[in-house]
Amino acid sequence: QRQHQGPPPLPPPQGGRGPPVFGSKPPGSVQHQHQHQHQQHGRVSVVARATTGRVSVGDAAPEFELLAGGFQQVKLSDYEGKKLVLAFFPCCFSGAVDDGCQCQLESLKTLTDAGVSVLGVSRDQPFTQKAWMDKIGNPSLLTLSDFNLDVSEEYVGTFNFGAFLDGLGVSKGLTGYLTSNRGTIAINEEGKIVYKWIALDDAGKSHPGFLPDIEEVKKALGV
């Protein structure tokens, strides 16, 4: 059973989806990594490192400070004492290649309508994030620029989105373009992580063709 009732934004791999990481240490955290290598100037260099982040359910959410669209400075501590959801997505304006990014963020309106604070996170620049926020059209949703992927690595990990698209035949020569995994983190009023989900296939590999179950997020937050 998929977590998203409509068709997935990208063709799912054989075997369907992997289970959400909920209430347990993610099987792919830190030690469990997939690395893709290529020859460059006579040496081997790592171009992708698929992880599922360093944090687990029950951990205190690590502080961060990022720029939102419009160059607004946003810190995790700004939301102290509030229920907060971090929605990590590969990239803005991916269009028909990956409509899941827009679907993922639009689905979060049920959370903002319930009074939950929501922050979207991708590596796109603040210029792009501002236009993306305007397109999504939810004034309660800020999207943040994690341009060096440090926050993504901490929370949900990264993967080689370019290699994924090259493998589908959508692109050619994009291998090496890293993004965050598609993932969802829910943080309660005490600043503890109460829910963690990452889009993985049954083999435990990053696959952005799945969306989180918003009802599970609401349940974890007691909404």
Short mmCIF file of C-alpha atoms in Angstrom, two decimals:
data_model
loop_
_atom_site.label_atom_id
_atom_site.label_comp_id
_atom_site.label_asym_id
_atom_site.label_seq_id
_atom_site.Cartn_x
_atom_site.Cartn_y
_atom_site.Cartn_z
CA GLN A 1 0.00 0.00 0.00
CA ARG A 2 1.47 3.32 -1.07
CA GLN A 3 1.51 6.27 1.22
CA HIS A 4 0.17 8.51 -1.57
CA GLN A 5 -3.18 7.61 -3.09
CA GLY A 6 -2.49 9.07 -6.53
CA PRO A 7 0.14 7.90 -8.99
CA PRO A 8 3.70 8.43 -7.76
CA PRO A 9 5.53 11.38 -9.25
CA LEU A 10 8.21 9.07 -10.64
CA PRO A 11 7.90 5.43 -11.69
CA PRO A 12 8.38 3.33 -8.55
CA PRO A 13 10.98 0.55 -8.60
CA GLN A 14 10.03 -3.09 -8.56
CA GLY A 15 8.92 -4.10 -5.10
CA GLY A 16 7.07 -0.92 -4.16
CA ARG A 17 8.16 1.22 -1.23
CA GLY A 18 10.04 0.68 1.97
CA PRO A 19 8.36 1.35 5.32
CA PRO A 20 8.55 4.82 6.87
CA VAL A 21 11.17 5.31 9.54
CA PHE A 22 8.88 5.82 12.52
CA GLY A 23 9.85 5.29 16.12
CA SER A 24 13.09 3.48 15.39
CA LYS A 25 16.64 4.17 14.30
CA PRO A 26 16.73 4.42 10.50
CA PRO A 27 18.45 1.43 8.89
CA GLY A 28 20.47 3.69 6.65
CA SER A 29 21.86 6.14 9.20
CA VAL A 30 25.52 7.08 8.95
CA GLN A 31 27.04 3.61 8.77
CA HIS A 32 24.71 2.37 6.02
CA GLN A 33 25.72 4.24 2.87
CA HIS A 34 25.68 3.75 -0.88
CA GLN A 35 28.58 5.37 -2.73
CA HIS A 36 28.92 5.85 -6.49
CA GLN A 37 32.35 6.59 -7.90
CA HIS A 38 33.76 7.81 -11.18
CA GLN A 39 37.16 8.51 -12.70
CA GLN A 40 38.08 12.19 -12.73
CA HIS A 41 41.49 13.50 -13.71
CA GLY A 42 43.05 10.10 -13.13
CA ARG A 43 41.62 9.59 -9.66
CA VAL A 44 38.49 8.10 -8.15
CA SER A 45 36.16 10.60 -6.50
CA VAL A 46 32.92 10.10 -4.64
CA VAL A 47 30.01 11.79 -6.40
CA ALA A 48 27.12 10.54 -4.32
CA ARG A 49 26.66 9.47 -0.78
CA ALA A 50 23.18 8.22 0.02
CA THR A 51 22.53 8.26 3.74
CA THR A 52 19.45 8.72 5.88
CA GLY A 53 20.91 11.28 8.24
CA ARG A 54 22.32 11.21 11.73
CA VAL A 55 19.25 11.95 13.85
CA SER A 56 16.75 9.42 15.16
CA VAL A 57 13.32 9.50 16.74
CA GLY A 58 13.71 10.54 20.39
CA ASP A 59 16.72 12.78 19.73
CA ALA A 60 16.72 16.49 20.45
CA ALA A 61 16.46 18.26 17.10
CA PRO A 62 19.83 19.83 16.23
CA GLU A 63 19.85 23.62 15.85
CA PHE A 64 20.28 25.13 12.39
CA GLU A 65 20.08 28.52 10.70
CA LEU A 66 19.15 28.88 7.03
CA LEU A 67 17.91 31.52 4.61
CA ALA A 68 14.30 31.36 3.48
CA GLY A 69 13.04 32.73 0.19
CA GLY A 70 13.39 36.50 0.24
CA PHE A 71 16.56 36.19 2.37
CA GLN A 72 14.72 35.83 5.67
CA GLN A 73 16.97 34.29 8.30
CA VAL A 74 15.31 31.31 10.00
CA LYS A 75 16.58 29.33 13.00
CA LEU A 76 15.16 26.18 14.53
CA SER A 77 15.11 27.94 17.90
CA ASP A 78 12.62 30.45 16.45
CA TYR A 79 10.07 27.64 16.84
CA GLU A 80 10.86 26.73 20.44
CA GLY A 81 7.74 25.48 22.22
CA LYS A 82 5.88 24.85 18.96
CA LYS A 83 5.05 21.78 16.90
CA LEU A 84 7.20 21.87 13.79
CA VAL A 85 7.51 19.79 10.61
CA LEU A 86 10.58 19.87 8.38
CA ALA A 87 9.76 18.80 4.82
CA PHE A 88 12.92 17.96 2.87
CA PHE A 89 12.55 17.76 -0.91
CA PRO A 90 15.04 17.37 -3.80
CA CYS A 91 14.50 20.63 -5.67
CA CYS A 92 12.12 23.43 -6.60
CA PHE A 93 10.42 23.67 -9.98
CA SER A 94 11.20 20.10 -11.01
CA GLY A 95 7.96 20.08 -13.02
CA ALA A 96 6.91 16.93 -14.83
CA VAL A 97 10.22 15.29 -13.92
CA ASP A 98 9.20 15.12 -10.27
CA ASP A 99 5.78 16.58 -9.50
CA GLY A 100 6.20 15.04 -6.07
CA CYS A 101 8.00 18.14 -4.77
CA GLN A 102 4.94 20.30 -5.40
CA CYS A 103 2.52 17.59 -4.23
CA GLN A 104 4.56 17.09 -1.07
CA LEU A 105 4.46 20.75 -0.10
CA GLU A 106 0.84 21.33 -1.10
CA SER A 107 -0.23 18.38 1.06
CA LEU A 108 1.25 20.14 4.09
CA LYS A 109 -1.55 22.71 4.10
CA THR A 110 -3.58 20.39 6.33
CA LEU A 111 -0.81 20.77 8.92
CA THR A 112 -0.49 24.55 8.69
CA ASP A 113 -4.30 24.80 8.84
CA ALA A 114 -4.10 22.84 12.12
CA GLY A 115 -1.62 25.31 13.55
CA VAL A 116 1.53 23.26 12.96
CA SER A 117 4.56 25.22 11.77
CA VAL A 118 6.08 23.82 8.57
CA LEU A 119 9.42 24.52 6.91
CA GLY A 120 10.39 23.15 3.51
CA VAL A 121 14.09 22.52 2.90
CA SER A 122 16.06 22.00 -0.33
CA ARG A 123 19.45 23.04 -1.68
CA ASP A 124 17.99 25.68 -4.03
CA GLN A 125 19.13 29.29 -3.66
CA PRO A 126 17.00 31.85 -1.76
CA PHE A 127 16.06 33.53 -5.06
CA THR A 128 14.48 30.30 -6.25
CA GLN A 129 12.91 29.59 -2.87
CA LYS A 130 11.02 32.90 -2.96
CA ALA A 131 9.49 32.13 -6.37
CA TRP A 132 8.75 28.58 -5.17
CA MET A 133 6.94 29.85 -2.08
CA ASP A 134 4.86 32.13 -4.29
CA LYS A 135 3.98 29.19 -6.54
CA ILE A 136 2.94 26.94 -3.64
CA GLY A 137 0.73 29.76 -2.38
CA ASN A 138 0.68 28.86 1.31
CA PRO A 139 1.60 31.98 3.32
CA SER A 140 2.18 29.80 6.41
CA LEU A 141 4.89 27.76 4.67
CA LEU A 142 8.49 28.95 4.41
CA THR A 143 11.01 27.10 2.24
CA LEU A 144 14.68 27.27 3.19
CA SER A 145 17.93 27.15 1.25
CA ASP A 146 20.25 24.39 2.46
CA PHE A 147 22.74 25.15 -0.30
CA ASN A 148 25.63 23.15 1.18
CA LEU A 149 23.33 20.28 2.27
CA ASP A 150 24.67 20.30 5.85
CA VAL A 151 21.21 20.34 7.43
CA SER A 152 19.95 17.69 5.01
CA GLU A 153 22.89 15.43 5.89
CA GLU A 154 22.10 15.88 9.58
CA TYR A 155 18.39 15.14 9.36
CA VAL A 156 17.51 12.96 6.34
CA GLY A 157 20.67 12.42 4.31
CA THR A 158 21.44 13.12 0.66
CA PHE A 159 21.48 11.20 -2.58
CA ASN A 160 22.64 11.50 -6.17
CA PHE A 161 19.47 12.84 -7.77
CA GLY A 162 21.35 13.42 -11.01
CA ALA A 163 22.36 9.76 -11.28
CA PHE A 164 18.78 8.77 -10.49
CA LEU A 165 17.45 10.90 -13.37
CA ASP A 166 20.21 9.72 -15.71
CA GLY A 167 19.25 6.14 -14.86
CA LEU A 168 15.63 6.82 -15.81
CA GLY A 169 16.69 8.35 -19.12
CA VAL A 170 15.24 11.71 -18.09
CA SER A 171 18.65 13.38 -18.28
CA LYS A 172 22.16 12.70 -19.50
CA GLY A 173 25.32 13.79 -17.74
CA LEU A 174 23.60 15.00 -14.56
CA THR A 175 25.27 12.36 -12.37
CA GLY A 176 26.93 14.07 -9.44
CA TYR A 177 24.10 16.49 -8.74
CA LEU A 178 23.34 15.86 -5.07
CA THR A 179 20.14 16.81 -3.26
CA SER A 180 18.48 15.98 0.01
CA ASN A 181 16.44 12.84 0.25
CA ARG A 182 12.72 13.40 0.23
CA GLY A 183 11.94 13.20 3.92
CA THR A 184 9.78 14.42 6.77
CA ILE A 185 10.79 15.23 10.34
CA ALA A 186 8.25 16.08 13.05
CA ILE A 187 9.41 17.90 16.18
CA ASN A 188 7.24 18.31 19.28
CA GLU A 189 6.96 21.27 21.66
CA GLU A 190 9.85 19.94 23.74
CA GLY A 191 12.15 20.00 20.73
CA LYS A 192 12.25 16.20 20.40
CA ILE A 193 12.00 14.36 17.10
CA VAL A 194 8.82 12.26 17.23
CA TYR A 195 8.60 11.17 13.59
CA LYS A 196 11.09 10.52 10.81
CA TRP A 197 10.29 9.33 7.30
CA ILE A 198 12.53 9.07 4.23
CA ALA A 199 11.53 8.06 0.71
CA LEU A 200 13.26 4.70 0.26
CA ASP A 201 12.46 1.68 -1.86
CA ASP A 202 12.27 -1.86 -0.49
CA ALA A 203 16.02 -2.26 -0.98
CA GLY A 204 16.64 0.73 1.25
CA LYS A 205 17.77 2.99 -1.58
CA SER A 206 16.68 6.59 -2.03
CA HIS A 207 13.69 6.89 -4.33
CA PRO A 208 11.83 10.21 -4.54
CA GLY A 209 8.73 8.65 -6.10
CA PHE A 210 6.96 8.31 -2.75
CA LEU A 211 5.27 10.80 -0.46
CA PRO A 212 4.86 10.81 3.32
CA ASP A 213 1.59 9.91 5.00
CA ILE A 214 0.37 13.19 6.50
CA GLU A 215 -1.99 11.35 8.84
CA GLU A 216 0.99 9.58 10.40
CA VAL A 217 2.69 12.93 10.89
CA LYS A 218 -0.42 14.35 12.58
CA LYS A 219 -0.72 11.31 14.81
CA ALA A 220 2.90 11.61 15.92
CA LEU A 221 2.36 15.26 16.83
CA GLY A 222 -0.99 14.64 18.49
CA VAL A 223 -2.86 16.85 16.03
#
